[in-house]
């Protein structure tokens, strides 16, 4: 039995916690792996949540796919790999011939490694020739990305390492429940307070994270934009702006200030429900220390005005001189495991590798040269994620899905499920038979985290190497193998290697000179240095990125760029080096409550489940801790409805109806209910959510929609 210990990283959230995998006997003469502590990785220092500890359970053949499946006479049956791949190629080729290449869609995932995300974008544009590719990360960080690019000229979740958080004076955490979504990261907030810093949490619910706060604000869902504008109004009115910083390092302040001054405190109190004294206390706590940070997550971002909301929080940082300075700045807490890298290298509808824009002629020439194709052969930008899903069965006739489960995770999910059924052809590659895979014409079983080598990029912009620890079971193939074989069957014999390091070497060349420049990063460096922060060009610091390495980066040796743990300390990534204020104004939700739907629904995660739950719902320990959905509501709303704890409740929106047990708590606003979104079926929260899109990021409005709550006839409480 192999006895070596393999250092690697967790397959779940964007912390990408370090762990060791150690082989142990399985009792049948073979071996399985168990997770052991890896204290040398600085992000988690050995700490893991329950999901990370139990991740090896998904390697069991008891819960995963072990053979390709083909639908015959309405049922999925086991098949061989050649038959399954031939069937997919036939389905995609028929669609191309009959309806054109843009009738073929590709839908990726934020859990794919950088190598697989890069290859998927190349496969769509070179092998299929389609513009119709996007991924589930559109539902994660797209508003923060758009806001960051507008203000700073660059999108990286955190422009500083996590280790800086305990060293700042104040953290404003907006719409994040770190204690449940990223438990090992909670220690950074604990250390912040131990060091004398303060924590402000903004969330409609009093979550486990909010309980740690020095100040908790509970605004009405969907009003984060008004809240940020009201705080900036007070900063100006109280003379707390940093005029020298604004003059020397920013542009656009006059317009942004005028917009903020229209949001006086009493007006903001009426919109948000946050009192004027709380607004003033927030400004005082944020402005009095020498340094401060604003960190946002899905709460303010998953709105039809998410980009403007992020912009308003960035404006607050810029007006007070809290960006591009040590231990200060705006950052976004990425959700999915490779949510950062997944959008940098080409599986997003409008992007090419290196975070290049698909409609930029120079970017097209550069990437086309690396790929060995004519720039004019590359299609233009395609539909965003929800728009792509909504077009299924009409403009999109065939779809290839990798590492995503939109039947559970997409907004207006019942409609998306109907659209999937309407396709001429659907193929899914995944490690489990997800709810989406169960609808497919062909399902391919692919390798997962411990069975393959590849890179991911965590929420800090730290590129990491996940190492293969075990051999995959017989009958399992990698996503890279799938794409090579499909490309060959579609007439593209070369350009799709299956060795991850070979793919990464090509990715380095394709990203060179781009915003997300990986050209100076190698597998060897990743293994030796515990990860490397991008941008990292293949030359001395101060190269083509225009963003200095900043404090904390070791000096390059022998011409090797050290990577960039801290962005913007010398200049921002805009043409003139200045950060840009954006003038924004509050606007209502796309769907406000009314007499028929008088309550707001907000959604989120629980600690023992992850995303659509396709994987965690198959782990006994996690399922026991969080076995099903629930509806969280305030006692006053429960009393008005005559509802008792545990009674089935129906939550109804204009898009559908979900039923789950009542969980009565004072930790939520009386005008709001909460549902976790990890489950399919009757309790599927995303049956209810609103697909109204942000005009810039194309982010759906997951975080707030109008609903009514009612008892379920004939299903009384217990």
XYZ file of C-alpha atoms in Angstrom:
718
model
C 0.000 0.000 0.000
C 1.232 3.498 -0.862
C 2.131 5.304 2.370
C 3.231 8.740 1.155
C 1.415 11.847 2.335
C 0.194 14.215 -0.397
C -0.133 17.944 0.387
C -3.121 19.381 -1.457
C -6.184 21.602 -1.036
C -9.857 21.237 -0.136
C -12.288 20.851 -3.069
C -14.923 23.195 -1.673
C -14.927 26.970 -1.038
C -12.585 29.716 -2.199
C -10.385 29.541 0.890
C -8.893 26.418 -0.722
C -7.664 25.300 2.698
C -4.483 23.267 2.783
C -4.766 19.617 3.810
C -2.739 16.428 3.661
C -4.144 13.214 2.222
C -2.854 10.074 3.874
C -3.592 6.554 2.570
C -5.215 4.163 5.070
C -6.361 0.518 4.618
C -9.960 0.118 3.484
C -10.398 -3.335 5.034
C -10.537 -5.085 1.661
C -6.821 -5.132 0.899
C -6.907 -1.717 -0.755
C -6.659 1.805 0.568
C -8.605 5.020 0.868
C -7.383 8.455 1.903
C -8.074 10.357 5.060
C -7.580 14.047 5.660
C -4.837 15.069 8.058
C -3.729 18.481 9.232
C -1.487 20.634 7.048
C -0.340 23.402 9.333
C 2.154 24.927 6.869
C -0.491 26.473 4.602
C -1.033 30.056 5.802
C -4.704 30.454 4.894
C -6.115 27.882 7.333
C -3.041 26.776 9.346
C -4.425 23.259 9.570
C -8.010 24.155 10.515
C -10.796 22.592 8.421
C -14.573 22.698 8.465
C -16.751 19.582 8.378
C -16.989 19.675 4.594
C -13.217 19.592 4.210
C -12.769 16.827 6.780
C -15.351 14.604 5.080
C -14.373 15.356 1.468
C -12.866 11.850 0.912
C -16.350 10.350 1.325
C -17.100 11.542 -2.209
C -14.343 9.329 -3.582
C -16.421 6.254 -2.733
C -18.046 4.365 -5.599
C -21.142 4.184 -3.379
C -22.001 7.833 -4.008
C -20.360 8.686 -7.335
C -20.744 7.890 -10.995
C -18.588 4.976 -12.140
C -19.670 4.499 -15.760
C -20.906 6.643 -18.651
C -24.682 6.645 -19.000
C -26.743 6.945 -22.185
C -30.487 7.549 -22.327
C -32.276 4.767 -24.166
C -36.075 4.447 -24.268
C -36.291 7.208 -21.677
C -33.929 5.600 -19.158
C -30.226 6.080 -18.452
C -28.213 2.890 -18.960
C -24.480 2.148 -18.482
C -22.371 2.440 -21.622
C -18.762 2.407 -22.759
C -16.704 5.546 -23.206
C -16.457 5.391 -26.989
C -20.206 4.950 -27.362
C -20.887 7.843 -24.990
C -18.383 10.214 -26.619
C -19.603 9.286 -30.092
C -23.145 10.043 -28.995
C -22.181 13.490 -27.660
C -20.199 14.372 -30.776
C -23.104 13.227 -32.932
C -25.587 15.366 -30.978
C -23.424 18.483 -31.116
C -22.535 17.968 -34.789
C -26.176 17.557 -35.765
C -27.060 20.800 -34.011
C -24.216 22.663 -35.725
C -25.232 21.345 -39.126
C -28.946 22.050 -38.737
C -28.906 25.285 -36.733
C -25.352 26.698 -36.792
C -22.585 26.664 -34.170
C -24.286 29.186 -31.870
C -27.104 26.704 -31.328
C -24.577 24.696 -29.271
C -24.199 25.920 -25.694
C -21.534 25.208 -23.069
C -22.124 25.747 -19.347
C -19.146 25.457 -17.008
C -18.484 25.706 -13.296
C -16.497 27.627 -10.705
C -15.220 24.324 -9.319
C -13.220 23.490 -12.445
C -9.460 23.847 -12.164
C -7.765 26.620 -14.114
C -6.591 24.051 -16.643
C -10.101 22.739 -17.222
C -11.745 26.175 -17.296
C -9.136 27.334 -19.830
C -9.634 24.258 -21.999
C -13.415 24.519 -21.832
C -13.308 28.069 -23.207
C -10.935 26.960 -25.941
C -13.113 23.919 -26.727
C -16.226 26.071 -27.126
C -14.586 28.636 -29.384
C -12.215 26.446 -31.404
C -13.762 22.954 -31.539
C -17.438 23.962 -31.492
C -17.056 27.479 -32.897
C -19.778 28.777 -30.587
C -20.056 32.052 -28.732
C -22.552 30.521 -26.312
C -20.466 29.701 -23.246
C -20.831 30.894 -19.681
C -20.612 29.353 -16.225
C -22.219 29.265 -12.794
C -19.653 31.742 -11.462
C -21.796 34.390 -13.158
C -24.102 33.784 -10.171
C -21.238 34.335 -7.707
C -18.873 37.265 -8.163
C -19.870 38.987 -11.381
C -21.215 42.153 -9.719
C -18.112 42.538 -7.566
C -15.966 41.925 -10.638
C -17.783 44.588 -12.638
C -17.617 47.064 -9.771
C -13.926 46.400 -9.200
C -13.062 46.851 -12.864
C -14.997 50.141 -13.026
C -13.247 51.548 -9.960
C -9.787 49.992 -9.997
C -9.344 48.738 -13.573
C -8.843 45.197 -12.244
C -10.892 42.476 -10.591
C -9.281 40.287 -7.977
C -11.477 39.167 -5.089
C -9.139 40.398 -2.358
C -6.411 42.871 -3.350
C -4.533 41.853 -0.206
C -3.888 38.559 1.597
C -6.196 37.354 4.365
C -3.376 37.841 6.849
C -3.900 41.626 6.556
C -7.442 41.500 7.978
C -6.436 41.187 11.676
C -4.043 44.109 11.222
C -6.637 46.682 10.128
C -8.587 48.958 12.457
C -12.137 48.144 11.339
C -13.808 45.620 9.039
C -17.251 46.253 7.564
C -18.576 42.863 6.453
C -21.532 43.250 4.099
C -23.819 40.300 3.352
C -21.473 37.520 4.430
C -21.969 34.772 6.997
C -18.331 33.663 7.179
C -18.949 31.499 10.241
C -21.046 29.131 8.114
C -19.769 29.635 4.578
C -16.008 29.671 5.357
C -15.585 28.616 9.006
C -11.753 28.536 9.031
C -11.718 32.209 8.007
C -13.614 33.288 11.118
C -10.352 33.303 13.046
C -9.225 36.360 11.056
C -12.143 38.301 12.539
C -11.419 36.901 15.998
C -7.793 38.004 15.704
C -8.948 41.419 14.459
C -10.870 41.969 17.693
C -8.037 40.562 19.821
C -5.773 43.174 18.226
C -8.160 45.983 19.177
C -9.947 46.298 15.853
C -13.714 46.443 15.449
C -16.138 44.420 13.347
C -19.353 45.718 11.772
C -21.621 43.093 10.185
C -24.421 44.095 7.818
C -26.999 41.348 7.296
C -30.822 41.109 7.513
C -30.299 38.096 9.799
C -28.437 37.871 13.086
C -26.191 35.070 11.878
C -23.421 33.298 13.739
C -21.076 35.832 12.153
C -23.215 38.795 13.208
C -23.075 37.525 16.781
C -19.316 38.184 16.713
C -19.773 41.813 15.676
C -19.258 44.962 17.705
C -22.129 46.406 15.682
C -24.767 44.537 13.680
C -26.933 46.403 11.161
C -29.989 44.545 9.839
C -31.168 46.394 6.727
C -34.159 45.380 4.675
C -32.959 42.993 1.908
C -32.055 44.816 -1.288
C -31.271 48.180 0.336
C -27.483 47.864 0.696
C -26.978 50.503 -2.006
C -28.982 53.099 -0.085
C -27.125 52.170 3.101
C -23.693 52.733 1.538
C -24.829 56.051 0.050
C -26.190 57.172 3.408
C -22.876 56.386 5.083
C -20.976 58.362 2.429
C -23.382 61.288 2.939
C -22.479 61.318 6.638
C -18.747 61.032 5.874
C -19.020 64.212 3.803
C -21.314 66.015 6.232
C -19.055 65.254 9.195
C -15.888 66.311 7.365
C -14.319 62.841 7.386
C -13.194 62.724 3.730
C -9.488 62.414 2.898
C -9.183 65.357 0.537
C -5.484 64.878 -0.237
C -6.016 61.236 -1.184
C -9.058 62.101 -3.299
C -7.078 64.804 -5.110
C -3.946 62.705 -5.690
C -5.281 59.200 -6.343
C -8.872 59.368 -7.658
C -11.152 60.881 -10.300
C -14.902 61.454 -10.525
C -15.398 62.594 -6.937
C -17.654 65.599 -7.593
C -20.335 63.540 -9.314
C -20.190 60.723 -6.742
C -20.388 63.197 -3.861
C -23.416 64.916 -5.375
C -25.199 61.569 -5.729
C -24.436 60.614 -2.128
C -25.651 63.950 -0.765
C -29.127 63.171 -2.116
C -29.301 60.277 0.383
C -29.677 62.046 3.711
C -29.749 59.914 6.874
C -33.472 60.066 7.626
C -34.295 59.100 4.030
C -31.883 56.151 4.238
C -33.392 55.110 7.586
C -36.844 54.914 5.947
C -35.513 52.800 3.066
C -33.257 50.430 5.019
C -34.731 50.259 8.517
C -31.282 51.099 9.941
C -31.586 53.953 12.439
C -29.767 57.251 12.054
C -27.806 56.710 15.315
C -26.599 53.356 13.929
C -25.554 55.039 10.695
C -23.557 57.633 12.618
C -21.977 54.956 14.822
C -20.922 53.016 11.719
C -19.233 56.064 10.210
C -17.408 56.792 13.464
C -16.168 53.195 13.845
C -15.057 53.048 10.200
C -13.336 56.437 10.020
C -11.585 56.814 13.365
C -8.914 54.083 12.963
C -5.923 54.695 10.723
C -6.969 51.800 8.463
C -10.220 50.014 7.568
C -11.689 47.545 5.077
C -15.027 46.824 3.439
C -15.615 43.181 2.484
C -18.715 42.209 0.503
C -20.216 38.846 -0.404
C -23.329 37.626 -2.135
C -25.774 39.663 -0.008
C -25.197 43.021 -1.730
C -23.923 41.497 -4.980
C -26.748 39.116 -5.953
C -29.087 41.966 -6.798
C -30.282 43.556 -10.008
C -28.299 46.611 -8.882
C -25.333 44.642 -7.527
C -22.689 46.444 -9.602
C -23.860 49.858 -8.410
C -24.048 48.575 -4.831
C -20.433 47.385 -4.964
C -19.524 50.742 -6.506
C -21.135 52.595 -3.605
C -19.122 50.632 -1.032
C -15.947 51.258 -3.032
C -16.812 54.983 -3.091
C -16.930 54.910 0.717
C -13.428 53.430 0.784
C -12.067 55.929 -1.732
C -13.592 58.988 -0.053
C -11.916 58.067 3.229
C -8.575 57.094 1.662
C -9.119 53.402 2.445
C -7.911 51.762 -0.781
C -4.434 51.134 -2.128
C -2.961 51.688 1.330
C -1.587 49.129 3.807
C -4.266 47.185 5.680
C -7.078 49.097 3.957
C -9.277 48.536 0.944
C -12.323 47.000 -0.633
C -12.452 43.233 -1.160
C -14.924 40.587 -2.226
C -15.184 37.186 -0.554
C -15.313 34.753 -3.473
C -17.609 31.776 -2.953
C -16.761 28.813 -5.176
C -13.525 26.863 -4.946
C -12.087 28.295 -8.155
C -14.527 31.148 -8.577
C -11.587 33.521 -9.072
C -9.510 31.508 -11.543
C -12.611 30.118 -13.217
C -13.530 33.504 -14.630
C -10.025 34.582 -15.576
C -9.216 32.150 -18.343
C -12.059 31.943 -20.795
C -15.218 30.143 -19.696
C -17.019 33.449 -19.167
C -19.145 34.665 -22.087
C -17.116 37.785 -22.849
C -13.583 36.818 -21.859
C -10.416 35.217 -23.141
C -7.533 33.839 -21.021
C -5.673 36.306 -18.814
C -8.882 38.237 -18.154
C -8.740 39.641 -21.680
C -11.876 40.986 -23.330
C -13.210 38.942 -26.211
C -14.079 42.038 -28.233
C -10.546 43.487 -27.964
C -8.743 42.944 -31.325
C -5.302 42.825 -29.687
C -6.500 40.235 -27.161
C -7.994 38.125 -29.933
C -4.737 38.236 -31.910
C -2.643 37.246 -28.901
C -4.793 34.286 -27.853
C -5.382 33.158 -31.442
C -1.619 33.014 -31.978
C -1.202 30.809 -28.892
C -4.036 28.582 -30.113
C -2.781 28.480 -33.690
C -6.013 29.782 -35.226
C -7.134 32.807 -37.241
C -8.319 35.622 -34.926
C -11.319 36.128 -37.199
C -12.397 32.546 -36.540
C -13.003 33.267 -32.853
C -16.671 34.027 -32.129
C -17.684 37.177 -30.282
C -19.230 37.505 -26.826
C -22.189 35.257 -26.031
C -25.085 35.206 -23.600
C -24.630 35.424 -19.847
C -25.474 32.378 -17.721
C -29.181 32.895 -17.089
C -29.777 34.250 -20.583
C -28.079 31.170 -22.020
C -30.231 28.856 -19.878
C -33.373 30.796 -20.754
C -32.617 30.371 -24.495
C -32.481 26.560 -24.279
C -34.911 24.830 -26.594
C -35.205 27.896 -28.842
C -31.889 29.493 -29.879
C -29.808 26.952 -27.907
C -30.630 23.413 -29.082
C -27.790 21.368 -27.542
C -25.915 21.911 -24.294
C -22.740 20.526 -22.712
C -22.589 21.030 -18.930
C -19.436 20.565 -16.859
C -19.382 20.740 -13.039
C -22.645 22.616 -12.592
C -26.171 21.833 -11.411
C -28.472 24.630 -12.647
C -31.637 22.613 -11.886
C -30.999 23.547 -8.232
C -28.714 26.591 -8.433
C -30.259 28.781 -11.152
C -32.904 31.418 -10.420
C -36.449 30.613 -11.503
C -35.271 27.010 -11.352
C -38.516 25.320 -12.405
C -38.389 27.290 -15.658
C -34.732 26.355 -16.168
C -35.623 22.692 -15.595
C -38.348 22.953 -18.249
C -35.885 24.554 -20.663
C -33.409 21.703 -20.102
C -36.110 19.173 -20.981
C -36.831 21.107 -24.192
C -33.285 20.707 -25.564
C -32.641 18.487 -28.558
C -29.573 17.155 -26.757
C -28.023 17.491 -23.278
C -24.685 16.079 -22.086
C -23.346 16.426 -18.539
C -19.891 15.639 -17.139
C -19.833 15.389 -13.347
C -18.649 13.252 -10.449
C -22.184 12.477 -9.202
C -25.599 12.053 -10.775
C -26.801 15.554 -10.007
C -30.353 16.709 -10.631
C -29.148 18.221 -13.922
C -27.267 15.066 -14.940
C -30.409 13.040 -14.311
C -32.064 14.909 -17.233
C -29.213 14.316 -19.690
C -29.034 12.217 -22.838
C -25.433 11.323 -21.956
C -23.673 11.509 -18.580
C -19.896 11.203 -18.233
C -18.192 10.246 -14.924
C -15.094 12.365 -14.414
C -12.203 12.569 -11.981
C -12.316 14.753 -8.917
C -9.938 16.704 -6.709
C -7.860 13.909 -5.107
C -7.609 11.946 -8.376
C -6.079 14.641 -10.551
C -3.494 17.408 -10.529
C -4.370 20.978 -11.375
C -4.340 24.574 -10.176
C -6.958 26.763 -8.544
C -6.907 30.426 -7.536
C -8.288 31.263 -4.120
C -10.129 34.369 -2.941
C -6.812 36.197 -2.324
C -5.640 35.708 -5.922
C -3.185 33.070 -4.697
C -2.649 30.418 -7.409
C -2.366 26.961 -5.796
C -1.394 23.464 -6.865
C -3.743 20.604 -6.064
C -1.831 17.326 -6.338
C -3.142 13.934 -7.341
C -3.126 11.620 -4.323
C -4.840 8.489 -5.626
C -5.586 6.732 -8.903
C -9.189 7.154 -10.078
C -11.366 4.040 -10.317
C -11.549 2.069 -13.539
C -14.026 3.665 -15.904
C -13.412 7.264 -14.778
C -11.780 9.790 -17.119
C -10.674 13.410 -16.675
C -12.496 16.429 -18.101
C -9.370 17.145 -20.150
C -9.663 13.678 -21.712
C -13.328 14.348 -22.468
C -12.557 17.603 -24.255
C -9.674 16.120 -26.254
C -11.799 13.216 -27.434
C -14.784 15.393 -28.303
C -12.589 17.908 -30.132
C -11.077 15.100 -32.211
C -14.534 13.780 -33.076
C -15.549 17.302 -34.087
C -12.594 17.553 -36.472
C -9.941 19.276 -34.305
C -7.192 16.699 -33.822
C -4.597 18.877 -32.085
C -4.481 21.512 -29.379
C -6.220 19.698 -26.540
C -3.613 17.979 -24.352
C -4.679 15.872 -21.376
C -1.632 16.491 -19.180
C -2.548 19.298 -16.740
C 0.953 20.751 -16.597
C 1.113 20.931 -20.389
C -2.203 22.785 -20.374
C -0.924 25.149 -17.687
C 2.170 25.942 -19.737
C -0.101 26.978 -22.610
C -2.290 28.968 -20.208
C 0.840 30.838 -19.073
C 1.521 31.934 -22.654
C -2.109 32.829 -23.298
C -2.350 34.928 -20.120
C 0.992 36.732 -20.623
C 0.509 40.493 -20.619
C -3.141 40.228 -19.583
C -4.683 41.589 -16.409
C -4.510 38.128 -14.817
C -0.957 37.377 -15.898
C 0.194 33.881 -14.852
C 3.199 33.728 -17.174
C 5.734 33.772 -14.336
C 4.029 30.943 -12.427
C 5.095 27.302 -12.758
C 4.061 24.060 -11.095
C 7.480 23.960 -9.450
C 7.049 27.403 -7.930
C 3.563 26.599 -6.711
C 4.818 23.514 -4.913
C 7.828 25.262 -3.402
C 6.219 28.590 -2.445
C 2.800 27.482 -1.164
C 1.171 29.353 -4.019
C 1.937 32.518 -5.991
C -0.212 35.658 -6.186
C -1.124 37.007 -9.613
C -0.312 39.130 -11.507
C 3.024 37.398 -11.891
C 4.585 38.190 -15.270
C 7.578 36.259 -16.547
C 9.945 39.144 -15.889
C 11.162 41.508 -13.202
C 8.609 43.355 -10.996
C 7.131 46.428 -12.647
C 6.444 44.611 -15.912
C 3.439 44.868 -18.216
C 0.739 44.609 -15.534
C 1.204 48.200 -14.447
C 0.534 47.166 -10.852
C 3.458 47.173 -8.457
C 4.200 44.067 -6.426
C 3.599 46.019 -3.266
C 4.553 45.460 0.331
C 5.039 41.920 1.449
C 6.293 40.555 -1.854
C 9.782 39.059 -1.595
C 12.357 40.383 -3.987
C 12.610 38.498 -7.240
C 15.656 36.297 -7.633
C 17.372 35.894 -10.971
C 14.659 37.806 -12.842
C 11.803 35.832 -11.297
C 8.772 37.979 -10.460
C 7.728 37.388 -6.827
C 4.001 37.634 -7.433
C 1.688 40.382 -6.154
C 0.064 39.765 -2.768
C -0.963 43.428 -2.395
C -2.380 45.412 -5.279
C -2.672 49.154 -5.882
C -0.167 50.390 -3.285
C 1.571 52.559 -5.904
C -1.125 52.995 -8.543
C -4.430 51.542 -9.649
C -4.747 49.456 -12.822
C -6.441 52.251 -14.778
C -4.795 54.087 -17.682
C -3.969 57.105 -15.493
C -3.287 55.086 -12.339
C -6.194 56.719 -10.492
C -9.156 54.948 -8.908
C -12.499 56.048 -10.322
C -15.501 57.073 -8.286
C -18.806 56.018 -9.866
C -21.894 58.166 -9.297
C -24.745 55.836 -8.277
C -28.228 56.298 -6.837
C -30.535 54.022 -4.877
C -33.281 52.293 -6.801
C -35.852 49.768 -5.610
C -35.755 46.026 -6.065
C -36.932 44.646 -9.378
C -39.828 43.188 -7.399
C -40.997 45.002 -4.281
C -43.562 43.487 -1.860
C -47.238 44.278 -2.447
C -50.607 43.145 -1.105
C -50.438 39.777 -2.861
C -46.782 39.104 -2.004
C -46.143 41.138 1.177
C -42.937 39.509 2.494
C -39.334 39.487 1.240
C -37.461 36.221 0.701
C -33.694 36.066 0.998
C -31.579 32.951 0.483
C -28.195 31.620 1.534
C -26.128 28.702 2.786
C -25.810 26.561 5.912
C -22.532 25.292 7.298
C -22.938 21.575 6.498
C -24.034 21.909 2.874
C -22.407 23.506 -0.163
C -23.865 25.242 -3.213
C -26.486 23.018 -4.932
C -25.710 20.206 -2.468
C -25.036 17.710 -5.246
C -21.928 16.519 -3.405
C -22.520 17.331 0.269
C -25.992 15.749 0.271
C -24.215 12.454 -0.432
C -22.031 12.644 2.714
C -23.768 10.987 5.675
C -22.195 13.166 8.372
C -23.082 16.404 6.574
C -26.568 15.240 5.696
C -27.236 14.288 9.304
C -26.253 17.795 10.416
C -28.365 19.545 7.749
C -30.885 17.043 6.345
C -33.237 19.374 4.533
C -34.546 22.849 3.771
C -36.410 25.125 6.160
C -38.156 28.490 6.244
C -36.747 30.880 8.832
C -39.271 33.488 10.030
C -39.734 35.920 12.896
C -42.102 35.072 15.800
C -44.373 38.015 14.920
C -44.866 36.712 11.395
C -45.346 33.178 12.742
C -47.984 34.407 15.196
C -49.813 36.293 12.464
C -49.904 33.117 10.343
C -50.726 30.841 13.276
C -47.611 28.764 12.563
C -45.713 26.616 15.085
C -42.121 25.394 14.996
C -41.608 22.578 12.474
C -44.920 23.049 10.700
C -44.745 22.827 6.894
C -44.881 26.268 5.352
C -45.496 27.214 1.742
C -43.508 30.133 0.350
C -45.044 31.393 -2.887
C -43.625 33.846 -5.433
C -44.702 34.807 -8.940
C -42.498 31.991 -10.221
C -43.585 29.067 -8.081
C -44.079 27.493 -4.679
C -41.713 25.833 -2.190
C -42.631 23.969 0.994
C -40.374 23.418 4.010
C -40.642 23.263 7.824
C -40.898 26.493 9.803
C -37.913 27.589 11.900
C -39.033 30.420 14.182
C -36.336 32.825 15.422
C -35.818 36.434 16.451
C -32.584 36.403 14.389
C -34.424 37.611 11.273
C -36.408 40.723 10.409
C -40.173 40.437 10.786
C -40.714 41.457 7.140
C -38.320 38.813 5.775
C -38.068 35.035 5.485
C -34.929 33.031 4.745
C -34.441 29.722 2.925
C -31.184 27.834 2.235
C -30.796 26.875 -1.429
C -29.030 23.473 -1.277
C -31.995 21.176 -1.941
C -34.060 20.130 -4.971
C -37.706 19.134 -5.072
C -40.495 20.594 -2.989
C -38.150 22.696 -0.836
C -36.121 24.166 -3.709
C -35.569 27.820 -2.787
C -34.570 28.798 -6.317
C -38.008 27.868 -7.589
C -38.950 31.229 -6.082
C -36.033 33.532 -6.884
C -36.155 36.340 -9.414
C -34.012 36.186 -12.593
C -34.084 39.984 -12.991
C -30.548 40.852 -14.150
C -28.064 43.544 -13.240
C -27.592 45.549 -16.479
C -23.787 45.383 -16.262
C -22.825 42.115 -14.549
C -25.920 40.126 -15.666
C -26.199 38.865 -12.087
C -29.699 37.639 -11.166
C -31.499 39.058 -8.137
C -31.181 35.972 -5.928
C -31.105 37.852 -2.652
C -34.548 39.463 -2.547
C -37.932 38.780 -4.081
C -41.548 39.287 -3.043
C -43.343 36.254 -1.606
C -46.300 35.284 0.525
C -46.080 32.705 3.274
C -48.992 30.403 4.044
C -49.822 27.290 6.002
C -50.113 24.053 4.061
C -53.635 22.642 4.152
C -53.831 19.196 5.767
C -50.205 19.267 6.950
C -50.350 20.601 10.493
C -47.495 21.273 12.854
C -45.987 18.909 15.361
